[in-house]
Structure formats: structure tokens, C-alpha cells
Amino acid sequence: MRNIGNHRHNCKVLREGKGELIVTYRPSPSGYPAKPSDYGPCPNCYAYLVKREMWKHRCPEKVPQTQRRKVIQSSNLLLPATVSTDMSQHLQRVLSSMKSDSVARCIKSDALIVEVASKECFKLGHNSEQDSYIREKLRELGRLVLQLRETFGDENASLLDFINPEKFQQVLKSVRTMCGFSDSSHTYINPSLALKVGHTLKKVSTVVKGQALERGDDILFQRASGFLDLCGIRWTEEISSHALRTLYQRKRNSPQLLPLTSDIVCLANYTKSVAAKQLSILQNKGLCKQDLHSAWVKLAEATLTRVITFNRRRQGEASKLKLVDYESCSIGAKETALEETLTTFEKTLCKSLSRVEIVGKRGNTVPVILTSDMRTQIDMLVATRDQAGISADNPYVFARTCYGSLSFIRGADCLRKLSETSGADKPETLRSTRLRKHIATVSQILHLDENELEVLAKFMGHDIRTHRAYYRLPDETMQLAKMTKFLLNLEKPGSLTEMKGKSWKDMQVSANEEVVEDPGDADSNDECSDADVEDNAAAQELQEPEAMLEETDDNASKVRSTTSSSNVPQKTTKRKAWSTDERDAIMKHFSGLILRNKLPGKTEIESVMVKEKSLHSRSWRNIKDFCRNCIVSKSRKLH
């Protein structure tokens, strides 16, 4: 009874912002200086304690263990409302679901931030998935207000106080501090936050202008207009330029790694085995509720990962696959005139696969292809939703199972979790964005025409321009090989006439071009340069690279000229065919390097020559040239 009376008194103090709280336990100031907002009532006995130490509280009320969950959340619900009851239900839901900290309290107590939140909720209220985006924008403003208060020592300052041209310089200083600006290097620790705050402040200034027009407040209108004009004039040079430069530098310096094909295969096989195992568990009728729940979650995670990796779909799109969309999926292709142009194998694929249309980026409709195994697994997930504890109101196929959630399982979490346990060599590269860039980059070797490229881009969920500009990584092989061939031809007299109407493939380099190797190449296990590969390909074009070897006298660094118009006397050469034993010995030791387009070094070759008697009649350079020719032959077959 006493605690209930104290609770009523404390609610009045918190609501009015003045008075003294009556608490059961107050920590020592030296250990943890608690603020009034750090206290809350026990949900059962109403004793006021510091929230973060409430787990130590031994409540005199006997409460079942199952009801002792989310104690702090229940305590916050007993406190007086900081959100006005006049707000829309959507806005109340957004503000109430925020983490209870100093930033959230600042947001709820600032009238201008709440007004901005109200407008964002009205704009995006049709999509509950945007709640996290709204909270992110509000927390940006809350952090900025706290930084402004700390910088200028005014604990009661609001955001509206700083929408003033006279305080624009103070806002710039606080943004730099909040985003970690370095005066020496002119870079940011968090450059993306600086860019986001700039856009949000312009939106806030526009909201203030609208309020001033409604009230007829000319002074406030002039303040907001002046602040907005300053943002347009000075924000780019003061904030955005350095933030963008920081982002570009990080992007340029960060390695652009694509996932290895072996890792993709490893992940695919692993997810298949996990899904098959959990599917067999769910098919057992005598499962307890806990085992069924665990198997359902693991099957959902494995199936979602399979859908993402197989379709190279954005993880957010695949995660939001809805029951309505899945139930309306089509099995097999519809009868169209195009079916006559398909091969027998392609027709068989169309009859065995399913196609689901889901909502992609910017509201576009994108397809998802499901194999028969994926359909079987998803059918099991749908059939056992009720037993797994999925809310009947949850519209998603890959739904969350906790506490009646209406959300979905995050595909990024599933992909990260399963890639790390799959045994892949580089699991950090197995992410949805890099998988999408992988297929876009590898597809370059197919030489797709414009129509085929458009089909690929449309399936990926973007247009051809986006596909070429952002998803294809710069291919060093293509740049070195193709561009070097083009540049070498430009240095010849009459090159424009010879190159007229030719493609990259038809363009050839004269065989008398000199190939200069790095002197240090002989003593190191370096990778084969793509430029060397292309030059040797041109020089060896008239002969089989695996069958013949060109041996010159002491000046062996120059390739023999085969051009009949050359006036330079040709050197006498001996060709000696490679025997089967010699080829087998080389491939036995260097096949792995050849597959990876790498050349062995001198030391490595000489150690093999000691072991293999069949190679005693060859020099180390002969063997290296043989490996290079094998790589050239392999690259020709790919193109």
C-alpha cells in the first residue's frame, strides 16, 4: 500500500518535472550517479529502483518465473506517458517502441521533432516496415539536439532554438563533433551520418516554414528561410564535400572481393543438407513443442538462405516473401509463342520450376524462382506455422516466432550465420550484394547481346545502366588484355584502317611485339600478368600452345617475327614437341596454378625438374612458357 502511494507521488513528480522521487534503493553517487529518468517501479510491488539494477531486486510478491520476463519494459509502461495521447496510433507506436534512453527522452520532449515524426508517419503510414526508418531519422535529430546542448551548455535547448541563421555555425560545429570530424585530415569517422543529418535538417527547416505560414509568424518564417538558404549555400562546402570524399577514399581503398565459386558451392550444399535434416525432423508427428519450434526456425533460415543464394536476390526482398504471393505462384511457364524457341532442356526446366513475384526495390515487381525442393520446404513451413507459434496475423512466409511477432526473419542474419558454419574459406564474402555482383561480373565472359543482358538485369531487379555501372566490378583481366591489345594496335602506322569494323576478338597484335619480363619474376612465385598472357596469345596464335615450343639462341627474350613484310632477318629456331611424359609431369605439379591463371617461379620449377627425370632436357624457362601457353589456351576457350 505504501509503495502504491509512493508510485502516485513519483508519477506526479515525473509528469511535472519538479519535486523529489521516493525510491526504495538509491545507489552511491561514486558508483553510479543515477538520474530521475533512470528509476522505475517494480511491476509487481511498485518499489522504485534503478532500472539497470532491477535484476537484483527480490520482490516480496510471489511471481511465477514465466511472468518475470521483460521487467524493465513492464516498468516503463507504469510510468507516466511522455507521448501525448493526441498523437496518431502510428506515431505512438513508433515512439513507444524506441529504446528507452536519453535520446528517446529528448525526442519525445521536443515538439519540433515530434512534429517531424508525425509528418513522416503520415507519409509512410501505409507501410509498417518503414517504422525503423522513421526511428532512425528521429534518433539522428535527438542525438544532434543532445550534442548541441552539451556543446553550448544549455540543457533545456530545443531543436527549434537552433533553426536560426545566427546559430548556423553552432550547428555545423555540433555536426562535425557528432560525426567525428578530423581537423588534420578533413575526414569523418561517420561520413554517412553527416550526409543524412544535412538532408534531415533541410526537411526540418521546411516544416518550420510551414508552421510559421500557418501561424502568420513572420519572424519565425524569416528564421527558417534564412537557415534553409544557408544549408543550401554552405552545407556542401562545410560538411558534404568532406563526407563524400571520405566515403570515396574508403571505397577506393577497400578490396572489392567477390565470393569464390568453391565457397558458393560449399554454402549451397551445406544449406541443402541443413534444410533436408530439419525437414525430416518436422515430418515426425511426435515432436514436443520446443523441438518443433527449433526445427521450424532452422528450416526457415536454411530455406531463406537457399532462395537468396540461388536467385541472387537482395536479402530484404526475399525475407519479405508473403503468404499471398507464394500461394499465387505459378508452377511451370505459361503457354506462349516463345516456348517454340526453347530447347528441350529449357522446356523441362520451365515445367519443373516455380516463379513467384514479390515486391522489390522502389516498389518494382521482381521474380523469384523456386526449385521443387524449395517448394517442399516452404510448404512444410506453411503447414506447421500454428504448431511453431507463428501469429495468425503474420503475413510472411519466413516469419518470426517470438511473442506473436508480425515481422520476418532477416535474410542477412541467416546468410551470415550459415556461411560461417558452412566451412567456406572466405565466409565474409558470401553476402547478398556480393553474390549479385558476382553473377554480374562473371556474366561478362558470356558476351551477352543487348536483349539477353536486359533479361538478366530485369531478373536482378534493375535496368541495364545500373547493371553496368554499379554491379559489374572492374575486371582487371578484361582491362589489361583487351585494352592492351587495342593500345598496341594504335601505335602501328595505318592502324585505323586495319581496325575498321573489327571487334575486340578480331583485333590482333603483331607477333614482333617485344614482351619484357620483370627481372625479379624468375625468383618469385608471382601471379601471371594478364598483359603477358595476351601478348603471348598473339605471338603463339599460329601453333598449338601445348604441342610446340619455340627455342631461340641466347637472345630468347624476343618473340620470333612471323611477319613476311618485315625486313629484319629471321633467327634460326628449333621446335621440339612436348612428349606425353613431359606434359604429365608438368600437369602433375602445376595444374592447380594453371587453373588459377598463375605461373610458377624459377625456384619452384627447378625443384620439380630435380624430381622428374623426363624434364631434365628442358630449361626452367621452357617449362614456364609451357604453363603460360596452357593458360592462354584456356582463356581462348572461355572467350
XYZ file of C-alpha atoms in Angstrom:
639
model
C 0.000 0.000 0.000
C 2.857 2.365 0.862
C 4.594 1.631 -2.438
C 1.399 2.409 -4.381
C 1.179 5.798 -2.672
C 4.833 6.456 -3.426
C 4.214 5.463 -7.044
C 1.421 8.040 -7.396
C 3.653 10.731 -5.897
C 6.559 9.789 -8.179
C 4.327 9.859 -11.272
C 3.287 13.410 -10.388
C 6.933 14.446 -9.939
C 7.950 12.925 -13.271
C 4.959 14.454 -15.064
C 5.567 17.980 -13.719
C 9.356 17.783 -13.802
C 9.802 19.073 -10.241
C 9.898 17.554 -6.763
C 11.724 14.620 -5.201
C 11.338 10.947 -6.020
C 10.695 8.487 -3.194
C 12.809 5.451 -4.010
C 13.458 2.149 -2.241
C 17.156 1.968 -3.038
C 19.459 4.737 -4.209
C 22.954 3.780 -5.472
C 26.002 5.612 -4.184
C 26.934 8.711 -6.232
C 30.511 7.476 -6.599
C 29.440 4.160 -8.080
C 26.616 5.123 -10.408
C 25.142 8.665 -10.411
C 21.508 7.907 -11.258
C 19.189 10.460 -12.866
C 15.422 10.647 -12.196
C 14.752 9.079 -15.587
C 16.879 6.055 -14.597
C 14.362 4.970 -11.934
C 11.292 2.849 -12.451
C 8.755 0.856 -10.410
C 8.828 -2.885 -9.928
C 5.865 -4.216 -11.979
C 4.683 -6.305 -9.001
C 5.401 -4.418 -5.732
C 5.792 -0.848 -7.151
C 9.105 -0.282 -5.350
C 11.231 2.327 -7.183
C 14.684 1.110 -8.201
C 17.340 1.909 -10.781
C 16.225 0.058 -13.919
C 19.577 -1.418 -14.803
C 19.863 -2.929 -11.305
C 16.298 -4.204 -11.127
C 17.505 -7.730 -11.786
C 18.976 -7.729 -8.249
C 15.601 -6.894 -6.698
C 13.994 -9.669 -4.647
C 10.326 -8.888 -4.970
C 8.238 -9.766 -1.874
C 5.356 -10.645 -4.179
C 5.500 -14.273 -5.276
C 5.507 -14.134 -9.073
C 5.706 -17.182 -11.380
C 9.003 -17.491 -13.223
C 7.238 -17.238 -16.599
C 5.994 -13.741 -15.712
C 9.430 -12.367 -14.811
C 10.366 -11.553 -18.414
C 10.798 -8.047 -19.811
C 10.730 -6.483 -16.351
C 12.153 -3.125 -17.480
C 9.682 -2.900 -20.345
C 6.813 -3.555 -17.939
C 8.256 -0.946 -15.578
C 8.326 1.676 -18.335
C 4.663 1.036 -19.062
C 3.790 2.016 -15.472
C 5.496 5.398 -15.780
C 3.507 8.490 -16.841
C 3.167 8.815 -20.600
C 5.741 11.037 -22.279
C 3.869 10.729 -25.566
C 0.764 12.847 -25.998
C -2.465 10.892 -26.334
C -3.488 13.301 -29.132
C -0.960 11.672 -31.467
C -1.924 9.161 -34.116
C -1.722 5.494 -33.232
C 1.106 5.008 -35.723
C 3.181 7.792 -34.158
C 2.522 6.479 -30.651
C 3.649 3.020 -31.773
C 6.856 4.406 -33.310
C 7.793 6.492 -30.261
C 6.798 3.850 -27.722
C 8.906 1.180 -29.430
C 12.095 3.225 -29.131
C 14.853 2.139 -26.808
C 14.366 3.953 -23.521
C 17.451 6.164 -23.258
C 18.423 9.830 -23.201
C 17.988 10.152 -26.976
C 14.425 8.803 -26.848
C 13.531 11.110 -23.959
C 14.910 14.082 -25.883
C 12.842 13.136 -28.937
C 9.594 12.768 -27.007
C 10.069 16.074 -25.183
C 10.927 18.139 -28.283
C 7.808 19.478 -30.001
C 9.506 20.093 -33.354
C 10.965 16.571 -33.554
C 7.547 15.124 -32.715
C 6.012 17.265 -35.475
C 8.549 15.925 -37.972
C 7.791 12.387 -36.775
C 4.067 12.988 -37.259
C 4.575 14.040 -40.872
C 6.844 11.079 -41.603
C 4.301 8.676 -40.093
C 1.535 10.162 -42.223
C 3.703 9.875 -45.340
C 4.859 6.284 -44.691
C 1.951 5.052 -42.582
C 0.835 2.601 -45.263
C 3.983 0.525 -44.719
C 4.793 -0.620 -41.194
C 8.220 -1.782 -42.413
C 9.251 1.891 -42.583
C 8.943 2.311 -38.799
C 12.638 1.562 -38.352
C 13.495 4.213 -40.958
C 11.379 6.795 -39.102
C 13.019 5.903 -35.780
C 16.456 6.236 -37.381
C 15.679 9.751 -38.642
C 14.281 10.805 -35.269
C 17.304 9.484 -33.403
C 19.580 11.471 -35.716
C 17.782 14.649 -34.651
C 17.751 13.580 -30.996
C 21.498 12.979 -30.997
C 22.053 16.349 -32.659
C 19.982 18.169 -30.014
C 21.890 16.425 -27.209
C 25.186 17.382 -28.851
C 24.035 20.996 -29.200
C 23.043 21.073 -25.522
C 26.389 19.613 -24.468
C 28.445 21.905 -26.700
C 26.797 25.128 -25.597
C 25.812 24.203 -22.038
C 22.049 24.713 -22.388
C 20.229 21.650 -21.022
C 16.777 22.980 -21.939
C 17.523 23.955 -25.551
C 15.210 22.545 -28.211
C 15.743 21.947 -31.912
C 13.626 24.984 -32.797
C 16.072 27.246 -30.953
C 18.810 26.340 -33.443
C 16.756 26.781 -36.635
C 18.190 30.248 -36.845
C 20.756 31.722 -39.263
C 22.619 33.249 -36.339
C 23.238 29.788 -34.864
C 24.103 28.039 -38.128
C 27.800 27.973 -37.253
C 26.981 26.294 -33.936
C 25.008 23.626 -35.777
C 27.950 22.989 -38.115
C 30.313 22.607 -35.162
C 27.998 20.151 -33.399
C 27.513 18.058 -36.553
C 31.283 17.804 -37.018
C 31.723 16.736 -33.394
C 28.902 14.204 -33.577
C 30.254 12.640 -36.800
C 33.910 12.564 -35.697
C 35.449 15.179 -37.987
C 39.261 15.361 -38.029
C 40.709 18.857 -38.451
C 44.049 17.493 -39.664
C 42.856 15.114 -42.408
C 39.418 16.690 -43.025
C 37.768 13.266 -42.898
C 34.886 11.840 -40.864
C 34.648 8.756 -38.713
C 30.962 8.508 -39.645
C 30.580 10.298 -43.007
C 27.187 8.828 -43.885
C 25.659 10.327 -40.717
C 26.877 13.792 -41.756
C 25.123 13.436 -45.117
C 21.900 12.172 -43.543
C 21.755 14.960 -40.959
C 22.074 17.540 -43.730
C 19.034 16.199 -45.582
C 17.038 15.922 -42.356
C 17.823 19.492 -41.270
C 16.587 20.835 -44.603
C 13.356 18.924 -44.084
C 13.045 20.313 -40.538
C 13.543 23.868 -41.827
C 10.761 23.344 -44.351
C 8.440 22.094 -41.594
C 9.181 25.212 -39.514
C 8.446 27.417 -42.531
C 5.075 25.711 -42.912
C 4.270 26.221 -39.237
C 5.224 29.913 -39.481
C 2.980 30.417 -42.502
C 0.031 28.809 -40.707
C 0.513 30.985 -37.612
C 1.355 34.144 -39.541
C 4.651 34.412 -37.656
C 6.871 36.482 -39.961
C 9.885 36.390 -37.643
C 9.871 32.586 -37.440
C 9.348 32.386 -41.205
C 12.405 34.578 -41.827
C 14.489 32.496 -39.413
C 13.534 29.225 -41.082
C 14.010 30.647 -44.586
C 17.426 32.051 -43.700
C 18.547 28.767 -42.126
C 17.327 26.809 -45.169
C 19.160 29.178 -47.523
C 22.369 28.774 -45.533
C 22.028 24.986 -45.713
C 21.774 25.217 -49.483
C 24.714 27.618 -49.787
C 27.243 26.389 -47.225
C 26.383 22.821 -46.232
C 28.056 21.303 -49.280
C 31.407 23.017 -48.785
C 31.371 22.770 -44.983
C 30.090 19.205 -44.470
C 29.065 17.201 -47.543
C 32.224 17.610 -49.628
C 34.454 16.170 -46.891
C 31.953 13.414 -46.081
C 31.714 12.324 -49.723
C 35.492 12.416 -50.110
C 35.832 10.200 -47.038
C 33.354 7.710 -48.496
C 35.117 7.673 -51.886
C 38.518 7.143 -50.266
C 37.230 4.237 -48.187
C 35.572 2.666 -51.200
C 38.708 3.043 -53.294
C 40.995 1.617 -50.608
C 38.745 -1.270 -49.622
C 39.325 -4.530 -51.531
C 36.494 -5.419 -53.890
C 36.356 -9.143 -53.203
C 33.940 -11.454 -54.952
C 32.918 -14.789 -53.420
C 34.818 -17.831 -54.623
C 32.873 -20.319 -56.710
C 34.005 -23.091 -54.381
C 32.583 -21.163 -51.404
C 29.245 -20.665 -53.179
C 29.056 -24.399 -53.907
C 30.029 -25.167 -50.305
C 27.281 -22.904 -48.942
C 24.681 -24.316 -51.340
C 25.470 -27.915 -50.363
C 25.505 -27.041 -46.666
C 22.133 -25.272 -46.743
C 20.643 -28.184 -48.686
C 21.804 -30.670 -46.048
C 20.574 -28.489 -43.155
C 17.187 -27.974 -44.803
C 16.796 -31.687 -45.574
C 17.653 -32.628 -41.980
C 15.208 -30.154 -40.427
C 12.510 -31.151 -42.918
C 12.784 -34.789 -41.834
C 12.543 -33.702 -38.180
C 9.373 -31.693 -38.819
C 7.793 -34.651 -40.597
C 7.836 -36.611 -37.320
C 4.461 -36.422 -35.598
C 5.633 -36.974 -32.013
C 7.737 -33.826 -31.609
C 7.496 -31.767 -28.453
C 6.693 -28.075 -28.842
C 10.243 -26.917 -28.112
C 11.844 -29.279 -30.657
C 9.248 -28.375 -33.272
C 9.868 -24.666 -32.725
C 13.647 -25.114 -33.059
C 13.344 -27.233 -36.214
C 10.917 -24.745 -37.787
C 13.280 -21.808 -37.230
C 16.304 -23.701 -38.601
C 14.359 -24.862 -41.664
C 13.132 -21.310 -42.298
C 16.679 -19.916 -42.044
C 18.158 -22.573 -44.342
C 15.379 -22.234 -46.933
C 15.597 -18.443 -46.938
C 19.369 -18.651 -47.449
C 18.849 -21.058 -50.361
C 16.357 -18.701 -52.001
C 18.759 -15.753 -51.669
C 21.840 -17.569 -52.996
C 20.036 -19.397 -55.821
C 18.251 -16.296 -57.143
C 20.987 -13.783 -56.220
C 18.144 -11.798 -54.721
C 18.503 -8.901 -52.287
C 18.174 -10.311 -48.782
C 15.481 -7.797 -47.809
C 13.316 -8.739 -50.791
C 13.472 -12.494 -50.233
C 12.868 -12.092 -46.493
C 9.559 -10.314 -47.173
C 8.050 -13.127 -49.237
C 4.377 -13.104 -48.256
C 1.944 -15.988 -47.994
C -0.379 -14.339 -50.505
C 2.399 -14.094 -53.102
C 3.547 -17.669 -52.511
C 0.049 -19.097 -52.782
C -0.401 -17.373 -56.142
C 2.886 -18.653 -57.598
C 2.788 -20.426 -60.936
C 4.317 -23.870 -61.455
C 5.814 -24.072 -64.927
C 5.730 -21.480 -67.682
C 2.582 -20.307 -69.378
C 1.943 -21.368 -72.956
C 3.359 -18.622 -75.158
C 4.723 -18.270 -78.655
C 8.224 -18.044 -77.178
C 8.032 -21.640 -75.966
C 8.645 -22.875 -79.505
C 12.079 -21.221 -79.478
C 13.209 -23.087 -76.337
C 15.339 -26.207 -76.311
C 14.069 -29.477 -74.856
C 16.096 -28.972 -71.689
C 14.778 -25.422 -71.270
C 11.210 -26.644 -71.679
C 11.823 -29.276 -68.988
C 13.147 -26.606 -66.637
C 10.089 -24.439 -67.210
C 7.800 -27.322 -66.265
C 9.666 -28.201 -63.049
C 10.343 -24.749 -61.579
C 8.031 -22.248 -59.915
C 8.069 -18.482 -60.314
C 6.923 -16.114 -57.569
C 6.597 -12.361 -57.993
C 7.492 -10.239 -54.972
C 7.911 -6.537 -54.262
C 11.455 -5.351 -54.862
C 13.333 -2.091 -54.581
C 11.355 1.089 -55.290
C 8.158 -0.927 -55.457
C 9.190 -2.846 -58.580
C 7.919 -6.374 -59.088
C 10.791 -8.866 -59.220
C 10.688 -12.636 -59.798
C 11.904 -15.409 -57.512
C 12.488 -18.894 -58.923
C 11.830 -21.858 -56.632
C 13.000 -25.415 -57.203
C 10.888 -28.403 -56.230
C 12.974 -28.863 -53.045
C 12.400 -25.256 -52.024
C 8.652 -25.614 -52.613
C 8.539 -28.739 -50.453
C 10.360 -26.978 -47.627
C 8.186 -23.854 -47.822
C 5.038 -25.998 -47.902
C 6.182 -27.639 -44.664
C 6.828 -24.222 -43.094
C 3.334 -23.076 -44.033
C 1.699 -26.289 -42.800
C 3.372 -26.149 -39.363
C 3.055 -22.410 -38.691
C 0.431 -22.821 -35.977
C 2.356 -25.534 -34.099
C 5.532 -23.384 -34.211
C 3.736 -20.482 -32.539
C 3.532 -18.137 -35.529
C 0.918 -15.427 -35.149
C -2.077 -15.893 -37.437
C -1.795 -12.209 -38.387
C 1.822 -12.535 -39.566
C 1.718 -12.244 -43.387
C 5.249 -13.501 -44.097
C 6.394 -16.984 -45.108
C 9.665 -16.666 -43.164
C 8.009 -15.258 -40.050
C 9.468 -14.585 -36.632
C 8.254 -16.912 -33.917
C 8.806 -14.825 -30.788
C 5.976 -13.306 -28.737
C 3.414 -13.109 -31.532
C 5.685 -11.000 -33.746
C 4.353 -9.673 -37.045
C 7.856 -9.287 -38.508
C 10.055 -11.537 -40.649
C 13.405 -13.294 -40.276
C 16.282 -11.163 -41.547
C 17.949 -12.768 -44.543
C 21.256 -11.034 -43.800
C 21.446 -12.723 -40.389
C 20.661 -16.143 -41.880
C 23.222 -15.743 -44.659
C 25.936 -14.645 -42.232
C 25.164 -17.402 -39.726
C 25.086 -20.273 -42.227
C 28.078 -19.057 -44.252
C 30.228 -19.017 -41.102
C 29.260 -22.587 -40.203
C 29.396 -23.963 -43.766
C 33.171 -24.404 -43.830
C 33.742 -21.866 -46.621
C 37.252 -20.420 -46.973
C 36.034 -16.800 -47.025
C 32.560 -16.712 -45.461
C 32.655 -12.916 -45.141
C 32.296 -12.618 -48.940
C 29.085 -14.664 -49.033
C 26.665 -11.767 -48.750
C 23.696 -10.940 -50.963
C 25.226 -7.806 -52.507
C 28.497 -9.550 -53.368
C 26.642 -12.548 -54.762
C 24.732 -10.179 -57.050
C 27.979 -8.521 -58.159
C 29.486 -11.962 -58.701
C 26.862 -13.009 -61.235
C 27.025 -9.621 -62.971
C 30.812 -9.797 -63.287
C 31.040 -13.447 -64.307
C 28.321 -12.942 -66.936
C 30.769 -10.756 -68.899
C 32.514 -13.843 -70.269
C 29.246 -14.917 -71.924
C 29.270 -11.917 -74.296
C 25.534 -11.445 -73.912
C 23.792 -9.343 -76.525
C 21.613 -6.379 -75.583
C 18.385 -8.391 -75.274
C 19.973 -11.126 -73.152
C 21.621 -8.537 -70.922
C 18.267 -6.819 -70.465
C 16.693 -10.128 -69.366
C 19.472 -10.633 -66.794
C 19.216 -7.065 -65.485
C 15.429 -7.253 -65.229
C 15.642 -10.507 -63.277
C 18.154 -8.891 -60.911
C 15.689 -6.050 -60.318
C 17.337 -3.092 -62.079
C 17.949 -1.701 -65.559
C 20.943 -2.189 -67.843
C 22.584 1.110 -66.892
C 22.556 0.217 -63.194
C 23.786 -3.276 -64.047
C 26.799 -1.938 -65.928
C 27.637 0.988 -63.648
C 27.263 -0.486 -60.149
C 27.095 -4.289 -60.222
C 29.964 -5.154 -62.541
C 33.254 -4.885 -60.720
C 36.238 -3.548 -62.708
C 37.685 -6.654 -64.354
C 41.489 -6.387 -64.391
C 41.760 -9.241 -66.879
C 39.460 -7.568 -69.385
C 41.136 -4.192 -68.948
C 44.691 -5.491 -69.270
C 44.091 -7.991 -72.049
C 41.583 -6.190 -74.269
C 42.739 -2.618 -73.752
C 46.428 -3.533 -74.119
C 45.675 -5.185 -77.432
C 43.819 -2.065 -78.573
C 46.536 0.349 -77.391
C 49.315 -1.657 -79.055
C 47.436 -1.553 -82.348
C 47.050 2.211 -82.088
C 50.845 2.605 -82.108
C 51.184 0.967 -85.542
C 51.048 3.037 -88.774
C 47.777 2.636 -90.625
C 46.133 1.107 -87.560
C 42.808 2.870 -88.040
C 42.349 1.342 -91.486
C 43.218 -2.149 -90.229
C 40.943 -1.924 -87.175
C 37.942 -0.606 -89.071
C 34.895 -2.800 -88.421
C 36.765 -5.191 -86.100
C 35.665 -6.322 -82.641
C 37.922 -6.973 -79.630
C 38.090 -10.633 -80.617
C 39.123 -9.946 -84.230
C 41.853 -7.473 -83.251
C 45.339 -8.997 -83.210
C 48.785 -7.823 -82.091
C 51.739 -8.199 -84.411
C 53.963 -11.099 -83.441
C 57.105 -8.965 -83.418
C 55.924 -7.031 -80.359
C 58.518 -7.355 -77.620
C 57.487 -8.951 -74.338
C 59.620 -7.689 -71.456
C 59.511 -9.636 -68.213
C 60.264 -8.309 -64.761
C 63.833 -9.365 -63.818
C 62.559 -10.382 -60.407
C 59.952 -12.642 -61.913
C 62.329 -15.548 -62.176
C 62.957 -15.779 -58.455
C 59.456 -15.243 -57.094
C 56.196 -17.152 -57.149
C 54.253 -14.299 -58.686
C 50.937 -14.397 -60.498
C 50.785 -14.428 -64.282
C 50.142 -10.949 -65.614
C 47.123 -10.784 -67.871
C 49.039 -8.492 -70.240
C 51.715 -11.192 -70.640
C 49.030 -13.748 -71.360
C 47.503 -11.653 -74.107
C 50.820 -10.824 -75.786
C 51.870 -14.477 -75.791
C 48.478 -15.423 -77.155
C 49.101 -13.211 -80.188
C 52.633 -14.496 -80.676
C 51.626 -18.169 -80.457
C 48.433 -17.913 -82.484
C 49.694 -19.984 -85.456
C 50.645 -23.016 -83.371
C 49.170 -25.237 -80.678
C 50.482 -23.931 -77.321
C 50.640 -27.346 -75.685
C 52.258 -29.118 -78.636
C 55.145 -26.906 -79.760
C 57.891 -24.978 -78.008
C 59.913 -22.203 -79.577
C 63.585 -22.316 -78.656
C 65.851 -19.459 -79.726
C 69.523 -18.789 -79.103
C 70.849 -16.530 -76.381
C 68.502 -13.651 -77.201
C 65.397 -15.610 -76.164
C 63.534 -12.704 -74.642
C 62.217 -11.568 -78.038
C 59.444 -13.445 -79.771
C 60.258 -14.694 -83.297
C 58.824 -12.487 -86.015
C 56.411 -14.187 -88.406
C 55.512 -11.115 -90.451
C 56.530 -11.567 -94.076
C 56.761 -7.816 -94.665
C 59.471 -7.374 -92.021
C 62.991 -6.640 -93.271
C 64.629 -7.972 -90.118
C 66.336 -11.325 -90.837
C 64.575 -14.138 -89.026
C 66.502 -16.168 -86.470
C 67.012 -19.878 -86.836
C 64.810 -21.739 -84.356
C 64.338 -25.328 -83.268
C 60.973 -26.690 -82.321
C 60.793 -29.722 -80.102
C 57.431 -31.312 -79.424
C 56.440 -31.999 -75.846
C 56.240 -35.688 -75.062
C 53.397 -37.244 -73.113
C 55.677 -37.900 -70.123
C 56.791 -34.270 -70.057
C 53.224 -32.971 -70.197
C 52.078 -35.355 -67.472
C 54.969 -34.349 -65.211
C 54.210 -30.635 -65.595
C 50.466 -31.015 -65.089
C 51.066 -33.220 -62.065
C 52.807 -30.386 -60.216
C 51.427 -27.188 -61.770
C 47.828 -27.955 -62.807
C 46.472 -26.113 -59.762
C 48.416 -22.952 -60.626
C 47.307 -23.125 -64.271
C 43.665 -23.381 -63.263
C 44.088 -20.199 -61.183
C 45.899 -18.395 -64.051
C 49.165 -18.288 -62.091
C 52.726 -19.008 -63.241
C 55.258 -20.952 -61.159
C 58.516 -19.240 -60.197
C 62.044 -20.319 -61.072
C 62.777 -21.922 -57.697
C 59.582 -23.948 -57.782
C 60.222 -25.130 -61.355
C 63.815 -26.181 -60.621
C 62.703 -28.237 -57.625
C 60.255 -30.104 -59.865
C 62.955 -30.632 -62.526
C 65.093 -32.423 -59.930
C 62.211 -34.773 -59.067
C 61.076 -35.512 -62.651
C 63.683 -37.172 -64.925
C 61.552 -36.535 -68.001
C 62.142 -32.781 -67.622
C 65.950 -32.885 -67.467
C 66.254 -31.929 -71.150
C 64.197 -28.769 -70.651
C 65.172 -25.423 -69.158
C 63.149 -23.808 -66.405
C 62.075 -21.101 -68.853
C 60.773 -23.744 -71.298
C 58.546 -25.157 -68.579
C 57.323 -21.711 -67.581
C 56.473 -20.935 -71.230
C 54.542 -24.204 -71.430
C 52.474 -23.212 -68.388
C 51.863 -19.772 -69.870
C 50.692 -21.295 -73.160
C 48.292 -23.574 -71.283
C 46.765 -20.535 -69.587
C 46.459 -18.773 -72.958
C 44.737 -21.782 -74.482
C 42.319 -21.993 -71.558
C 41.461 -18.287 -71.783
C 40.763 -18.599 -75.532
C 38.226 -21.319 -74.889
C 36.436 -19.104 -72.369
C 36.147 -16.295 -74.929
